[in-house]
Amino acid sequence: MTTSRPTSRLVDGGRMAVGTFTAVPVPAPGSTGRDVAAVAMLLAPLAAVPLGLVVGLTLWVGREARLSPWAVAALAVGLLALGSRALHLDGLADTADGLTASYDRERALDVMRTGDVGPAGAAALVVVLAVQAGALVTLAAHPWGPLLAGVLVCLSRGAVLVSAAAGVPGARREGLGAATSGVVPVAAAALTGLGLAAVSVAPALAADLAWWRGPLAVLVALVAVAALVRRCVTRLGGVTGDVHGASIEVALAALLLAAS
């Protein structure tokens, strides 16, 4: 295991977060030890700020130009996928296929490793993307709805605080899941989660929603992600990089739906 000084650990963690959760080009981190991975997971919501801006601006411009709300929402979802190299969507599809492939753990992990999209993966993509786009249509109609949507995109990356929390094992000995499983201390995850819930209050109020709608959306997403992670630990023996991606997409769908 590689350790680093606090300053270099923060820099490396920031680079790892941006490089892992977005398509923004950044220099490779000098260290990728578990201490750096923990920082990266905690910084995931901040790393996604460019993605949130893209989604928010797309919804706002589309609304002001009086374009089709559904077309604009679909474009926003597509740009978000492009901004993350569609890796999280790939993780969602692979996780769905793995969980429905077989009750044999190794067989399920092999299915996830191949990367082919099966029926369960395709269905998961259709449902989750439809929920995300449909919720964006509703949010975009509010005066400050695009701002709330952009913030929720960033908050959704906080799903990794659950999937990478201490006590959550990795399903494999190699890969992103092995490098990031159990790296986030429970106290740090809880404090960051409370901070994310607090951040959601301001944009919810700006969008003419009750103050509690933002925190409620965060709670709904937390429950959804926790259920997914629990299922993966039970069936697969732990989490993988695909599970991290699936958690983010599920969290975003839950956040947007609850806020809408």
Tab-separated table of C-alpha atoms in Angstrom:
chain	number	residue	atom	x	y	z
A	1	MET	CA	0.000	0.000	0.000
A	2	THR	CA	1.304	3.417	-0.973
A	3	THR	CA	1.000	6.394	1.373
A	4	SER	CA	1.659	10.054	0.676
A	5	ARG	CA	1.899	13.391	2.425
A	6	PRO	CA	-1.388	15.278	3.017
A	7	THR	CA	-0.803	17.867	0.278
A	8	SER	CA	0.257	15.397	-2.402
A	9	ARG	CA	-2.498	13.025	-1.277
A	10	LEU	CA	-5.097	15.764	-1.833
A	11	VAL	CA	-3.677	16.624	-5.256
A	12	ASP	CA	-3.455	12.991	-6.319
A	13	GLY	CA	-6.913	12.318	-4.948
A	14	GLY	CA	-8.318	15.248	-6.897
A	15	ARG	CA	-6.683	14.023	-10.093
A	16	MET	CA	-7.960	10.506	-9.510
A	17	ALA	CA	-11.486	11.834	-8.864
A	18	VAL	CA	-11.586	13.943	-12.020
A	19	GLY	CA	-10.032	11.191	-14.129
A	20	THR	CA	-12.355	8.522	-12.755
A	21	PHE	CA	-15.674	10.366	-12.709
A	22	THR	CA	-15.341	12.675	-15.723
A	23	ALA	CA	-13.780	12.814	-19.168
A	24	VAL	CA	-11.904	16.020	-18.280
A	25	PRO	CA	-8.218	15.442	-19.119
A	26	VAL	CA	-5.926	15.681	-16.088
A	27	PRO	CA	-2.385	14.482	-15.331
A	28	ALA	CA	-2.163	10.997	-13.859
A	29	PRO	CA	-1.908	10.937	-10.058
A	30	GLY	CA	1.534	10.304	-8.676
A	31	SER	CA	0.143	7.756	-6.239
A	32	THR	CA	-2.914	5.506	-6.345
A	33	GLY	CA	-2.754	4.041	-2.859
A	34	ARG	CA	-5.851	3.439	-0.777
A	35	ASP	CA	-5.358	6.731	1.063
A	36	VAL	CA	-5.470	8.548	-2.281
A	37	ALA	CA	-8.486	6.500	-3.365
A	38	ALA	CA	-10.316	7.561	-0.202
A	39	VAL	CA	-9.723	11.230	-1.028
A	40	ALA	CA	-10.891	10.631	-4.605
A	41	MET	CA	-14.161	9.088	-3.449
A	42	LEU	CA	-14.814	11.979	-1.058
A	43	LEU	CA	-14.098	14.522	-3.814
A	44	ALA	CA	-16.336	12.805	-6.391
A	45	PRO	CA	-19.199	15.350	-6.081
A	46	LEU	CA	-16.786	18.260	-6.579
A	47	ALA	CA	-15.120	16.549	-9.530
A	48	ALA	CA	-18.524	16.350	-11.229
A	49	VAL	CA	-19.104	20.143	-11.153
A	50	PRO	CA	-18.296	20.491	-14.897
A	51	LEU	CA	-20.885	17.801	-15.653
A	52	GLY	CA	-23.468	19.565	-13.509
A	53	LEU	CA	-22.802	22.813	-15.340
A	54	VAL	CA	-23.277	21.126	-18.707
A	55	VAL	CA	-26.613	19.625	-17.681
A	56	GLY	CA	-27.875	22.832	-16.090
A	57	LEU	CA	-26.875	25.026	-19.029
A	58	THR	CA	-28.357	22.595	-21.537
A	59	LEU	CA	-31.730	22.630	-19.765
A	60	TRP	CA	-31.701	26.416	-19.388
A	61	VAL	CA	-30.728	27.155	-22.990
A	62	GLY	CA	-33.239	24.646	-24.311
A	63	ARG	CA	-36.034	26.154	-22.228
A	64	GLU	CA	-35.210	29.730	-23.191
A	65	ALA	CA	-35.049	28.724	-26.861
A	66	ARG	CA	-38.463	27.025	-26.496
A	67	LEU	CA	-37.155	23.701	-27.748
A	68	SER	CA	-38.917	20.394	-27.137
A	69	PRO	CA	-38.549	19.649	-23.381
A	70	TRP	CA	-38.117	15.912	-23.998
A	71	ALA	CA	-35.521	16.480	-26.717
A	72	VAL	CA	-33.574	18.844	-24.473
A	73	ALA	CA	-33.741	16.430	-21.526
A	74	ALA	CA	-32.519	13.585	-23.738
A	75	LEU	CA	-29.673	15.796	-24.972
A	76	ALA	CA	-28.721	16.646	-21.386
A	77	VAL	CA	-28.635	12.956	-20.466
A	78	GLY	CA	-26.548	12.214	-23.561
A	79	LEU	CA	-24.040	14.988	-22.804
A	80	LEU	CA	-23.764	13.742	-19.234
A	81	ALA	CA	-22.966	10.254	-20.517
A	82	LEU	CA	-20.391	11.723	-22.894
A	83	GLY	CA	-18.839	13.711	-20.054
A	84	SER	CA	-18.236	10.528	-18.077
A	85	ARG	CA	-17.251	8.367	-21.075
A	86	ALA	CA	-20.510	6.458	-20.448
A	87	LEU	CA	-18.554	4.382	-17.921
A	88	HIS	CA	-21.272	4.634	-15.282
A	89	LEU	CA	-23.923	3.496	-17.736
A	90	ASP	CA	-21.683	0.601	-18.707
A	91	GLY	CA	-21.385	-0.248	-15.019
A	92	LEU	CA	-25.154	-0.144	-14.642
A	93	ALA	CA	-25.674	-2.538	-17.548
A	94	ASP	CA	-22.920	-4.922	-16.413
A	95	THR	CA	-24.198	-4.946	-12.834
A	96	ALA	CA	-27.759	-5.703	-13.922
A	97	ASP	CA	-26.560	-8.521	-16.169
A	98	GLY	CA	-24.337	-9.942	-13.434
A	99	LEU	CA	-27.048	-9.906	-10.782
A	100	THR	CA	-29.472	-11.746	-13.072
A	101	ALA	CA	-27.032	-14.082	-14.837
A	102	SER	CA	-26.562	-16.886	-12.360
A	103	TYR	CA	-26.553	-17.666	-8.660
A	104	ASP	CA	-22.978	-18.840	-9.092
A	105	ARG	CA	-20.764	-15.970	-7.943
A	106	GLU	CA	-17.894	-16.614	-10.339
A	107	ARG	CA	-20.261	-16.982	-13.286
A	108	ALA	CA	-21.926	-13.670	-12.423
A	109	LEU	CA	-18.560	-11.910	-12.168
A	110	ASP	CA	-17.484	-13.382	-15.511
A	111	VAL	CA	-20.632	-11.999	-17.145
A	112	MET	CA	-19.868	-8.552	-15.719
A	113	ARG	CA	-16.273	-8.750	-16.932
A	114	THR	CA	-17.176	-9.452	-20.573
A	115	GLY	CA	-18.815	-6.055	-21.039
A	116	ASP	CA	-21.527	-7.349	-23.385
A	117	VAL	CA	-24.991	-5.917	-22.722
A	118	GLY	CA	-27.642	-8.564	-22.132
A	119	PRO	CA	-31.427	-8.277	-21.717
A	120	ALA	CA	-31.267	-7.237	-18.062
A	121	GLY	CA	-28.596	-4.647	-18.773
A	122	ALA	CA	-30.557	-3.207	-21.688
A	123	ALA	CA	-33.729	-3.024	-19.598
A	124	ALA	CA	-31.872	-1.305	-16.754
A	125	LEU	CA	-30.443	1.292	-19.137
A	126	VAL	CA	-33.847	2.033	-20.680
A	127	VAL	CA	-35.628	2.384	-17.342
A	128	VAL	CA	-32.953	4.452	-15.587
A	129	LEU	CA	-32.358	6.790	-18.543
A	130	ALA	CA	-36.108	7.244	-19.055
A	131	VAL	CA	-36.560	8.164	-15.390
A	132	GLN	CA	-33.663	10.613	-15.550
A	133	ALA	CA	-34.900	12.292	-18.734
A	134	GLY	CA	-38.520	12.414	-17.580
A	135	ALA	CA	-37.574	14.006	-14.270
A	136	LEU	CA	-35.390	16.562	-16.064
A	137	VAL	CA	-38.379	17.591	-18.183
A	138	THR	CA	-40.303	18.452	-15.023
A	139	LEU	CA	-37.403	20.174	-13.278
A	140	ALA	CA	-36.545	22.304	-16.320
A	141	ALA	CA	-40.010	23.865	-16.184
A	142	HIS	CA	-39.236	25.512	-12.830
A	143	PRO	CA	-37.481	28.921	-12.958
A	144	TRP	CA	-34.387	27.610	-11.159
A	145	GLY	CA	-34.945	23.963	-12.024
A	146	PRO	CA	-31.859	23.724	-14.270
A	147	LEU	CA	-29.722	24.843	-11.325
A	148	LEU	CA	-31.237	22.169	-9.102
A	149	ALA	CA	-30.697	19.541	-11.799
A	150	GLY	CA	-27.036	20.496	-12.111
A	151	VAL	CA	-26.532	20.298	-8.356
A	152	LEU	CA	-28.211	16.891	-8.207
A	153	VAL	CA	-25.849	15.604	-10.905
A	154	CYS	CA	-22.949	16.489	-8.629
A	155	LEU	CA	-24.630	15.050	-5.538
A	156	SER	CA	-25.285	11.757	-7.338
A	157	ARG	CA	-21.543	11.097	-7.426
A	158	GLY	CA	-21.717	10.904	-3.654
A	159	ALA	CA	-23.159	7.412	-4.154
A	160	VAL	CA	-19.591	6.114	-4.010
A	161	LEU	CA	-19.501	7.129	-0.349
A	162	VAL	CA	-21.799	4.149	0.186
A	163	SER	CA	-20.303	1.691	-2.299
A	164	ALA	CA	-16.743	2.468	-1.111
A	165	ALA	CA	-17.540	2.805	2.598
A	166	ALA	CA	-15.497	0.966	5.194
A	167	GLY	CA	-16.816	-2.534	5.692
A	168	VAL	CA	-17.941	-2.976	2.073
A	169	PRO	CA	-15.673	-5.678	0.568
A	170	GLY	CA	-14.380	-5.919	-2.954
A	171	ALA	CA	-15.714	-8.736	-5.126
A	172	ARG	CA	-12.372	-9.241	-6.883
A	173	ARG	CA	-8.714	-8.961	-6.005
A	174	GLU	CA	-8.025	-6.723	-8.974
A	175	GLY	CA	-9.639	-3.755	-10.688
A	176	LEU	CA	-11.141	-0.477	-9.484
A	177	GLY	CA	-13.399	-2.226	-6.990
A	178	ALA	CA	-10.455	-3.831	-5.231
A	179	ALA	CA	-8.580	-0.516	-5.100
A	180	THR	CA	-11.512	1.466	-3.707
A	181	SER	CA	-13.576	-0.986	-1.649
A	182	GLY	CA	-13.813	-0.029	2.004
A	183	VAL	CA	-11.545	3.026	1.673
A	184	VAL	CA	-13.957	5.699	2.958
A	185	PRO	CA	-14.243	5.845	6.771
A	186	VAL	CA	-17.850	5.652	7.941
A	187	ALA	CA	-17.560	8.934	9.860
A	188	ALA	CA	-16.195	10.767	6.816
A	189	ALA	CA	-18.913	9.285	4.608
A	190	ALA	CA	-21.624	10.324	7.077
A	191	LEU	CA	-20.321	13.871	7.459
A	192	THR	CA	-19.954	14.293	3.707
A	193	GLY	CA	-23.441	12.902	3.192
A	194	LEU	CA	-24.889	15.420	5.654
A	195	GLY	CA	-23.016	18.157	3.818
A	196	LEU	CA	-24.483	17.058	0.491
A	197	ALA	CA	-27.978	17.062	1.982
A	198	ALA	CA	-27.399	20.592	3.293
A	199	VAL	CA	-26.150	21.759	-0.107
A	200	SER	CA	-29.369	20.511	-1.708
A	201	VAL	CA	-31.527	22.905	0.334
A	202	ALA	CA	-30.563	26.153	-1.429
A	203	PRO	CA	-31.233	25.066	-5.040
A	204	ALA	CA	-34.489	23.392	-3.945
A	205	LEU	CA	-35.691	26.683	-2.461
A	206	ALA	CA	-34.534	28.555	-5.566
A	207	ALA	CA	-36.585	26.176	-7.697
A	208	ASP	CA	-39.702	27.089	-5.677
A	209	LEU	CA	-39.751	23.738	-3.886
A	210	ALA	CA	-40.147	23.126	-0.171
A	211	TRP	CA	-36.794	23.244	1.639
A	212	TRP	CA	-37.085	19.591	2.623
A	213	ARG	CA	-37.379	18.345	-0.985
A	214	GLY	CA	-33.605	18.458	-1.490
A	215	PRO	CA	-32.692	16.477	1.640
A	216	LEU	CA	-35.580	14.086	0.952
A	217	ALA	CA	-34.195	13.420	-2.520
A	218	VAL	CA	-30.769	12.692	-0.979
A	219	LEU	CA	-32.374	10.286	1.506
A	220	VAL	CA	-34.277	8.462	-1.242
A	221	ALA	CA	-31.061	8.098	-3.256
A	222	LEU	CA	-29.201	6.838	-0.176
A	223	VAL	CA	-31.780	4.120	0.416
A	224	ALA	CA	-31.717	3.063	-3.252
A	225	VAL	CA	-27.919	2.874	-3.382
A	226	ALA	CA	-27.687	1.073	-0.037
A	227	ALA	CA	-30.154	-1.543	-1.285
A	228	LEU	CA	-28.145	-2.029	-4.487
A	229	VAL	CA	-24.829	-2.338	-2.643
A	230	ARG	CA	-26.306	-4.784	-0.139
A	231	ARG	CA	-27.614	-6.930	-2.979
A	232	CYS	CA	-24.231	-6.910	-4.710
A	233	VAL	CA	-22.415	-7.888	-1.525
A	234	THR	CA	-24.875	-10.740	-0.997
A	235	ARG	CA	-24.756	-12.039	-4.569
A	236	LEU	CA	-21.253	-11.132	-5.703
A	237	GLY	CA	-19.361	-11.124	-2.426
A	238	GLY	CA	-18.614	-7.406	-2.700
A	239	VAL	CA	-18.456	-4.474	-5.091
A	240	THR	CA	-16.622	-3.850	-8.355
A	241	GLY	CA	-15.960	-0.761	-10.425
A	242	ASP	CA	-19.178	-1.563	-12.272
A	243	VAL	CA	-21.115	-1.394	-9.012
A	244	HIS	CA	-19.704	2.074	-8.326
A	245	GLY	CA	-20.972	3.192	-11.741
A	246	ALA	CA	-24.356	1.561	-11.256
A	247	SER	CA	-24.694	3.238	-7.859
A	248	ILE	CA	-24.119	6.655	-9.421
A	249	GLU	CA	-26.737	6.139	-12.147
A	250	VAL	CA	-29.289	4.763	-9.685
A	251	ALA	CA	-28.591	7.650	-7.300
A	252	LEU	CA	-29.080	10.218	-10.071
A	253	ALA	CA	-32.373	8.676	-11.143
A	254	ALA	CA	-33.598	8.597	-7.522
A	255	LEU	CA	-32.475	12.182	-6.852
A	256	LEU	CA	-34.107	13.603	-9.962
A	257	LEU	CA	-37.317	11.637	-9.505
A	258	ALA	CA	-37.688	12.592	-5.845
A	259	ALA	CA	-36.958	16.254	-6.580
A	260	SER	CA	-39.386	16.361	-9.491
